[in-house]
Short mmCIF file of C-alpha atoms in Angstrom, two decimals:
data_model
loop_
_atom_site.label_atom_id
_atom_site.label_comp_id
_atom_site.label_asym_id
_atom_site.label_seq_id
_atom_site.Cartn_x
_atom_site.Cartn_y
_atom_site.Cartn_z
CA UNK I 126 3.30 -83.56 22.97
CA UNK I 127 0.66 -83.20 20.33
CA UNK I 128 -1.92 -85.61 19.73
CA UNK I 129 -4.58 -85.42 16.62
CA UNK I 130 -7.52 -88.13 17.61
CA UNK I 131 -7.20 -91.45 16.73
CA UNK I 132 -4.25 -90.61 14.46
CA UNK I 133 -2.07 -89.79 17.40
CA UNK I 134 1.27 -92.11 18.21
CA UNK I 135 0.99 -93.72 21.81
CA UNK I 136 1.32 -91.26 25.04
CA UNK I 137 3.47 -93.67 26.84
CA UNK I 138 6.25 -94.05 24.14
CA UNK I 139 5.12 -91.38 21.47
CA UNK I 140 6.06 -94.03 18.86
CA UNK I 141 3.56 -96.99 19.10
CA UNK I 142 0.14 -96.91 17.07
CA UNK I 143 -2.91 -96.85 19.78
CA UNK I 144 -4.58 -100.34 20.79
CA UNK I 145 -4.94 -100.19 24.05
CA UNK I 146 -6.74 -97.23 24.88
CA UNK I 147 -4.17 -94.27 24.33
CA UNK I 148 -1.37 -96.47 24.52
CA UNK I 149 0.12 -99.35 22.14
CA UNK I 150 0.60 -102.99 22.93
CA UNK I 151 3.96 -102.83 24.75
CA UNK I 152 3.63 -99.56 26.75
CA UNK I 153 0.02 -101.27 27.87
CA UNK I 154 1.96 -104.87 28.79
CA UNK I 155 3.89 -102.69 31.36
CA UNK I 156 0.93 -101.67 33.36
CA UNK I 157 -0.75 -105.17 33.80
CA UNK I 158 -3.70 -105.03 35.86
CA UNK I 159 -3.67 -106.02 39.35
CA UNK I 160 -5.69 -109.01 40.47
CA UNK I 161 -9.32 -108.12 40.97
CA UNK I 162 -9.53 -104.91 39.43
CA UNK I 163 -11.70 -104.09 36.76
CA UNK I 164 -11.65 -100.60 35.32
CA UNK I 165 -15.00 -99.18 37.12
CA UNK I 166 -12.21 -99.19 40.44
CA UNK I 167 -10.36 -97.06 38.92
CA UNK I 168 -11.82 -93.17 38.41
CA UNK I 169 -10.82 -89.82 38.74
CA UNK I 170 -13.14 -87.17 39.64
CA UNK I 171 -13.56 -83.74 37.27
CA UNK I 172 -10.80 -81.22 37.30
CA UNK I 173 -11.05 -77.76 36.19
CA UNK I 174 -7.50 -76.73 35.44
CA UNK I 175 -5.49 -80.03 34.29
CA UNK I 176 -2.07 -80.40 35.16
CA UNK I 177 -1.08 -84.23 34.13
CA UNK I 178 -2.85 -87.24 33.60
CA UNK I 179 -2.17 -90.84 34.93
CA UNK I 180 -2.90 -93.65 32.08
CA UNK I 181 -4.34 -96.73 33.81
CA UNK I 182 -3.91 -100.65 32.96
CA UNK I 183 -6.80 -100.25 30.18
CA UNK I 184 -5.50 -97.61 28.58
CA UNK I 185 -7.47 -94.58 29.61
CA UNK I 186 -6.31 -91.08 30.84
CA UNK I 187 -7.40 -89.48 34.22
CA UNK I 188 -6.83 -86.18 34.50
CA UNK I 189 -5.05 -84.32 37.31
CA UNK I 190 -5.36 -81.39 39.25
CA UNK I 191 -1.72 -79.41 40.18
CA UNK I 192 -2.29 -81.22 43.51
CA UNK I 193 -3.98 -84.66 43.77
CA UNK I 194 -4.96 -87.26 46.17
CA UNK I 195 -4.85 -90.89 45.28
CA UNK I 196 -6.32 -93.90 47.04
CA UNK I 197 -9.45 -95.64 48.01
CA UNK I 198 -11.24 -92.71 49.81
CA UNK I 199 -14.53 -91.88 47.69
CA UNK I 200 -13.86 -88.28 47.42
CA UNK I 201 -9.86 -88.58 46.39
CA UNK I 202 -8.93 -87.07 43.27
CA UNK I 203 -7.86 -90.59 41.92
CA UNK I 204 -10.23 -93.32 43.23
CA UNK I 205 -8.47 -96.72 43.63
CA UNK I 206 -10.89 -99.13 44.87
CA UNK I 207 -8.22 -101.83 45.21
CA UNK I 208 -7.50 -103.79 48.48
CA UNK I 209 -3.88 -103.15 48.71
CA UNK I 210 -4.25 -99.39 47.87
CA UNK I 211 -4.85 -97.46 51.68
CA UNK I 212 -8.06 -94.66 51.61
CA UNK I 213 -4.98 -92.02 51.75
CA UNK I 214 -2.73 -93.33 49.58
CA UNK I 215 -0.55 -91.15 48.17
CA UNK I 216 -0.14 -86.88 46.69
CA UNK I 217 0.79 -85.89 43.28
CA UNK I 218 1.67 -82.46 43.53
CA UNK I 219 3.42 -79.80 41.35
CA UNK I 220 5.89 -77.92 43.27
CA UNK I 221 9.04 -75.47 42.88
CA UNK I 222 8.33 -76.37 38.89
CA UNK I 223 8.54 -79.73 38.94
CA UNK I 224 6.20 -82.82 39.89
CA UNK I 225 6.91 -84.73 42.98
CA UNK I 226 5.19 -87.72 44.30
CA UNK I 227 4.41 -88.15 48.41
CA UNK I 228 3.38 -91.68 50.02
CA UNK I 229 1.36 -90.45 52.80
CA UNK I 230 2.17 -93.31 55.22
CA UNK I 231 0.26 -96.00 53.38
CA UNK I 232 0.16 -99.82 54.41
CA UNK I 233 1.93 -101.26 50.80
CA UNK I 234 3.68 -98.57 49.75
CA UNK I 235 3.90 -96.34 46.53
CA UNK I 236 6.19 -97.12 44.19
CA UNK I 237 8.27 -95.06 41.21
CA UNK I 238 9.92 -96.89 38.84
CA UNK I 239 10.46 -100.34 40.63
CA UNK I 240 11.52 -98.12 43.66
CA UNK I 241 9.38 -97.70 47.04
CA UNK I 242 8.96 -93.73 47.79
CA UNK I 243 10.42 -92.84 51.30
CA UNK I 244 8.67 -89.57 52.04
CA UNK I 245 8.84 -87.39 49.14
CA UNK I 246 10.04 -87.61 45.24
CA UNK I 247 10.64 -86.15 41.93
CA UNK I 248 8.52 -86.99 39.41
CA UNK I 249 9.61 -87.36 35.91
CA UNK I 250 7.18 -87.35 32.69
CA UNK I 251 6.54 -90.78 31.62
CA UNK I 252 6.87 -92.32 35.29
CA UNK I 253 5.58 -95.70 36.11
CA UNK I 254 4.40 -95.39 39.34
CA UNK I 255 2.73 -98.09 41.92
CA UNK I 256 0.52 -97.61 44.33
CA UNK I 257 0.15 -100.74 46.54
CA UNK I 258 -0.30 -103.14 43.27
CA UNK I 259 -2.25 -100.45 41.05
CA UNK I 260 0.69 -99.39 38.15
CA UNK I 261 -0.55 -96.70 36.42
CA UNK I 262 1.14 -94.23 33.81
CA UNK I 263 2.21 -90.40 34.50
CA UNK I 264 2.26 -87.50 32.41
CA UNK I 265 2.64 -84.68 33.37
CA UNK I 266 1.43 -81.34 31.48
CA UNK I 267 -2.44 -80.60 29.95
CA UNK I 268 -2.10 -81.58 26.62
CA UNK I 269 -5.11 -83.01 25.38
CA UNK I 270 -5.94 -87.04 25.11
CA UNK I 271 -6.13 -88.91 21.66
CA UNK I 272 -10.24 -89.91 21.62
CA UNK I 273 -10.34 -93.37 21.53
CA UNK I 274 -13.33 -95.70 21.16
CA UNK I 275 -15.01 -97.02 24.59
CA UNK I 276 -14.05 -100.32 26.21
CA UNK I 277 -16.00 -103.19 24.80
CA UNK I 278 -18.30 -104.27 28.01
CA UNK I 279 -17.89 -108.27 28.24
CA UNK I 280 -20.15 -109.02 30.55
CA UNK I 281 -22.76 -106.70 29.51
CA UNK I 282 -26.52 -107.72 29.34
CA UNK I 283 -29.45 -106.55 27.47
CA UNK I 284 -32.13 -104.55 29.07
CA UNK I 285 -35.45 -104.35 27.85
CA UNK I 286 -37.88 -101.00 28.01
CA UNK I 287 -37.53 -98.25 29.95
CA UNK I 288 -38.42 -98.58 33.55
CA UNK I 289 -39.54 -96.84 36.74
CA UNK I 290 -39.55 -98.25 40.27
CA UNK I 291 -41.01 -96.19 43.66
CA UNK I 292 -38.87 -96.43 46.67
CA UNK I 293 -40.13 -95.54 50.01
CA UNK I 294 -38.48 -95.10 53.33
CA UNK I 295 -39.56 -93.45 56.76
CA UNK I 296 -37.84 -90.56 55.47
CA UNK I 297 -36.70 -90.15 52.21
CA UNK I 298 -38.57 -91.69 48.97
CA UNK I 299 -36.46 -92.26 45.42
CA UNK I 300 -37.60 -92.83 42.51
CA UNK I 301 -35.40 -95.01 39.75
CA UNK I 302 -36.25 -93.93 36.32
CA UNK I 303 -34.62 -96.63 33.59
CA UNK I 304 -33.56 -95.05 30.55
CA UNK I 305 -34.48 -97.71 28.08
CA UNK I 306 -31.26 -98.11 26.66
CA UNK I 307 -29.34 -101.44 26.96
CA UNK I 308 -26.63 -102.05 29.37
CA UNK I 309 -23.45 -101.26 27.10
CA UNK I 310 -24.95 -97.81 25.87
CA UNK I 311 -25.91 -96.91 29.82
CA UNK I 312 -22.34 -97.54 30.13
CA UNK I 313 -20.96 -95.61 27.68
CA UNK I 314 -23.51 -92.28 28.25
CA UNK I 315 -25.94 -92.63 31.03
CA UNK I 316 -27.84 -94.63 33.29
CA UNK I 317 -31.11 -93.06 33.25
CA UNK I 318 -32.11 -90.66 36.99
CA UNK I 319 -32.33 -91.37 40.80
CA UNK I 320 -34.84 -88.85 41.94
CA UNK I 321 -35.30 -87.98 45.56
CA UNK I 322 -37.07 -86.21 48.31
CA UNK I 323 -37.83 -86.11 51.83
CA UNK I 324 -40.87 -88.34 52.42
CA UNK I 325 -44.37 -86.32 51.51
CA UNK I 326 -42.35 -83.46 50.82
CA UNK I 327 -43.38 -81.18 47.16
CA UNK I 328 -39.99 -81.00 45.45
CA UNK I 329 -37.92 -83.79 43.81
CA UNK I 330 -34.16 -83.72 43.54
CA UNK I 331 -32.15 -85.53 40.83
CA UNK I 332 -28.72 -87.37 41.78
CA UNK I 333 -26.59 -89.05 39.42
CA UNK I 334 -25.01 -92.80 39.97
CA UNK I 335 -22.25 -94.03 38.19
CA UNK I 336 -23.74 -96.66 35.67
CA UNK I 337 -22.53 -99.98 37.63
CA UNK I 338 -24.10 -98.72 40.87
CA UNK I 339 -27.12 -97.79 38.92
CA UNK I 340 -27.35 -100.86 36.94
CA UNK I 341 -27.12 -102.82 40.61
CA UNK I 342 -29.79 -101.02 42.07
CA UNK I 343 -32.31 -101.46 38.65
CA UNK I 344 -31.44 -105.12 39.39
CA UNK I 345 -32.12 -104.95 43.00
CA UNK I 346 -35.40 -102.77 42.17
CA UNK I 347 -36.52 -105.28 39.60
CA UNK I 348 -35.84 -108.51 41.57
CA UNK I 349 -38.37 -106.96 44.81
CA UNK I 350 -40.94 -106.13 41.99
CA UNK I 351 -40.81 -109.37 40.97
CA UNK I 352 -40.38 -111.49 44.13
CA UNK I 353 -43.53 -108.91 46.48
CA UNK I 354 -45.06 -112.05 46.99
CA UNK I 355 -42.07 -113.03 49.60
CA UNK I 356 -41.83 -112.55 52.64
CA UNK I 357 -38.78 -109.94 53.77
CA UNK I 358 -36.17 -110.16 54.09
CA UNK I 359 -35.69 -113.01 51.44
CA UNK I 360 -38.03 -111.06 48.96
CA UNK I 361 -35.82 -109.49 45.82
CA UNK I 362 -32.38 -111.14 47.26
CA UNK I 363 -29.74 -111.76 44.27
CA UNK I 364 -26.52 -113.89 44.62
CA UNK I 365 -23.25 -111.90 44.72
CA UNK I 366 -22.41 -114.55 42.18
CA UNK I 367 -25.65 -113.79 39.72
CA UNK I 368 -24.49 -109.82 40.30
CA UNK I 369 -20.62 -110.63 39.57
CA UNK I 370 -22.15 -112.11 36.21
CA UNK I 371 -24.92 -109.50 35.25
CA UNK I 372 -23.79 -105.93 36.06
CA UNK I 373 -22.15 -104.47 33.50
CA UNK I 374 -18.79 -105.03 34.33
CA UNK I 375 -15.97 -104.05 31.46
CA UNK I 376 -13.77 -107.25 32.15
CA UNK I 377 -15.00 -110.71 31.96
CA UNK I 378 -13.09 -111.05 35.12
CA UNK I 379 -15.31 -109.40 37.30
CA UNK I 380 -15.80 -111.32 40.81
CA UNK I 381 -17.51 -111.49 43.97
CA UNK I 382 -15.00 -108.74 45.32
CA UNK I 383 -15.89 -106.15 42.88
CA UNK I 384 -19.63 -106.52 43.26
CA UNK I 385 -18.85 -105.70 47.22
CA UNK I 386 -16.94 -102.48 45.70
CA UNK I 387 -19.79 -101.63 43.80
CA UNK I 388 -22.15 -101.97 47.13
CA UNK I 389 -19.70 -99.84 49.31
CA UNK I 390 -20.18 -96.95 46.89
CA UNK I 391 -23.59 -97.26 45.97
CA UNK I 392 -24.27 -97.11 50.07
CA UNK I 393 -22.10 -94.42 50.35
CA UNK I 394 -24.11 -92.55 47.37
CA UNK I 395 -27.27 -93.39 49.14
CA UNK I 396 -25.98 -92.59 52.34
CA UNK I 397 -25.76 -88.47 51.20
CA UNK I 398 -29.56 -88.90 50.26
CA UNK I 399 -30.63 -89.96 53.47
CA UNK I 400 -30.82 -93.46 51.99
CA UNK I 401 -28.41 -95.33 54.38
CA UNK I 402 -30.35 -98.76 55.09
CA UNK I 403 -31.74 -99.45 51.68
CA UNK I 404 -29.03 -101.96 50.98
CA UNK I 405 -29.06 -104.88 53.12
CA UNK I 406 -27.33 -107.79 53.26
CA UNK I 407 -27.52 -112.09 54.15
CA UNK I 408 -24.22 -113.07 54.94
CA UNK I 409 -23.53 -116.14 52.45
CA UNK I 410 -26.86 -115.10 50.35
CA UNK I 411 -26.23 -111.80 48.73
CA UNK I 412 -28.27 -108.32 48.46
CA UNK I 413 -31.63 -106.73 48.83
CA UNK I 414 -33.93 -103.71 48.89
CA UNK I 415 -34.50 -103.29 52.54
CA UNK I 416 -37.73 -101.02 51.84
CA UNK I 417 -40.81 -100.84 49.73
CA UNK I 418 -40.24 -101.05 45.96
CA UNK I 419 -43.29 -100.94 43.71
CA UNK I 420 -43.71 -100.25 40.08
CA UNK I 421 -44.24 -96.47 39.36
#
């Protein structure tokens, strides 16, 4: 299949105009997104040699490696966060030239076509596959994707000037540099920088957050600034509510259970800097900094 931009017919039916994403209006209707998931659940990390690409509910291509692992596990090749998906989900694999399709004992099941996978099985181009109640879109083959414009961010919010906020622990220190850009165009290119270092030590580091885990902590950062005349741990604490509301969600239905996604991986992101305790939690209350923030 050939595709030429924005020009290009639809990859699910290669006749439809694009409006969804790379697909068109009815091939889209067929992968209706699951209850509670917005698209920042669903991700796929880089791949150096593509092989096939699943199309999510919105519309946008994830490429695959010639064997992939799908589910909720942060380092999968297809990220899921979805409750009913299991952290090893399923395998997409290329094998004996052609593409098959493994559950790998999950709790709800994979799906192909409307039927569950038992074990192993062959998987056509143009599949609609389930996994749990996550319906995505396979192709298989490298082709390239149609460009399409970015998702329009609903519950985006305005930002103001850049910003920089000093985070100390016992034994790491961070420091969150804003990039003065408003929420939708953090979104779309970048977030701004989480530096890092062991506590007194010379050298910084530079990691780099997705945008709705670094938008979360810029909020958490800017609520401890704001609220250092508290005592802790109430000091800086925002309502999973307010965050369901403020981060920069792409769907307007963004909830209460997608803000606790959002936490899990941001923890787990701090967690390989040494950071594991910064974000803390009030059962029924919501989220704060656990440490020293201070303006830098």
């Amino acid at each position: 299949m050939t595709f030429d931009g924005m020009s290009a017919a639809c990859v699910g039916c290669g006749a439809g105009t694009l409006e969804v994403g790379v697909l068109c209006g009815s091939c889209a209707a067929a992968l209706p997104p699951c209850a509670g998931l917005v698209p920042e659940h669903v991700r796929a990390g880089p791949v150096t040699h593509r092989a096939g690409w699943l199309i999510d509910s919105w519309g946008r291509a994830h490429a695959l490696p010639a064997r992939a692992t799908i589910g909720r596990r942060t380092d999968a090749d297809v990220v899921l966060l979805a409750a009913s998906v299991s952290r090893d989900h399923a395998e997409l694999s290329w094998h004996d030239d052609e593409w098959q399709v493994r559950d790998l004992g999950s709790r709800n099941g994979t799906h192909l076509d409307g039927v569950r996978v038992q074990g192993r099985a062959a998987l056509r181009d143009g599949a609609h596959v389930r996994f749990g109640q996550v319906p995505v879109l396979f192709r298989g083959g490298d082709a390239a994707m149609p460009q399409v414009p970015s998702l329009h961010l609903e519950t985006a919010q305005a930002s103001g000037a850049a910003r920089r906020y000093a985070i100390h622990g016992d034994e790491v220190e961070l420091v969150l540099l804003g990039g003065g850009a408003n929420a939708i165009e953090r979104t779309q290119g970048g977030a701004g920088a989480l530096l890092y270092r062991a506590t007194h030590a010379a050298v910084w580091s530079e990691a780099t957050l997705p945008p709705l885990e670094f938008a979360l902590l810029e909020q958490l950062c800017a609520a401890a600034v704001a609220q250092a005349d508290l005592a802790a741990p109430t000091r800086g604490i925002l309502a999973t509510t307010h965050l369901a509301h403020t981060l920069p969600f792409q769907s307007r239905y963004a909830n209460e259970e997608n803000v606790r996604q959002v936490v899990s991986q941001v923890r787990s992101s701090l967690g390989k800097l040494g950071a594991n305790e910064l974000v803390a939690s009030i059962p029924g209350r919501g989220y704060y900094l656990a440490w020293s923030v201070a303006p830098a």
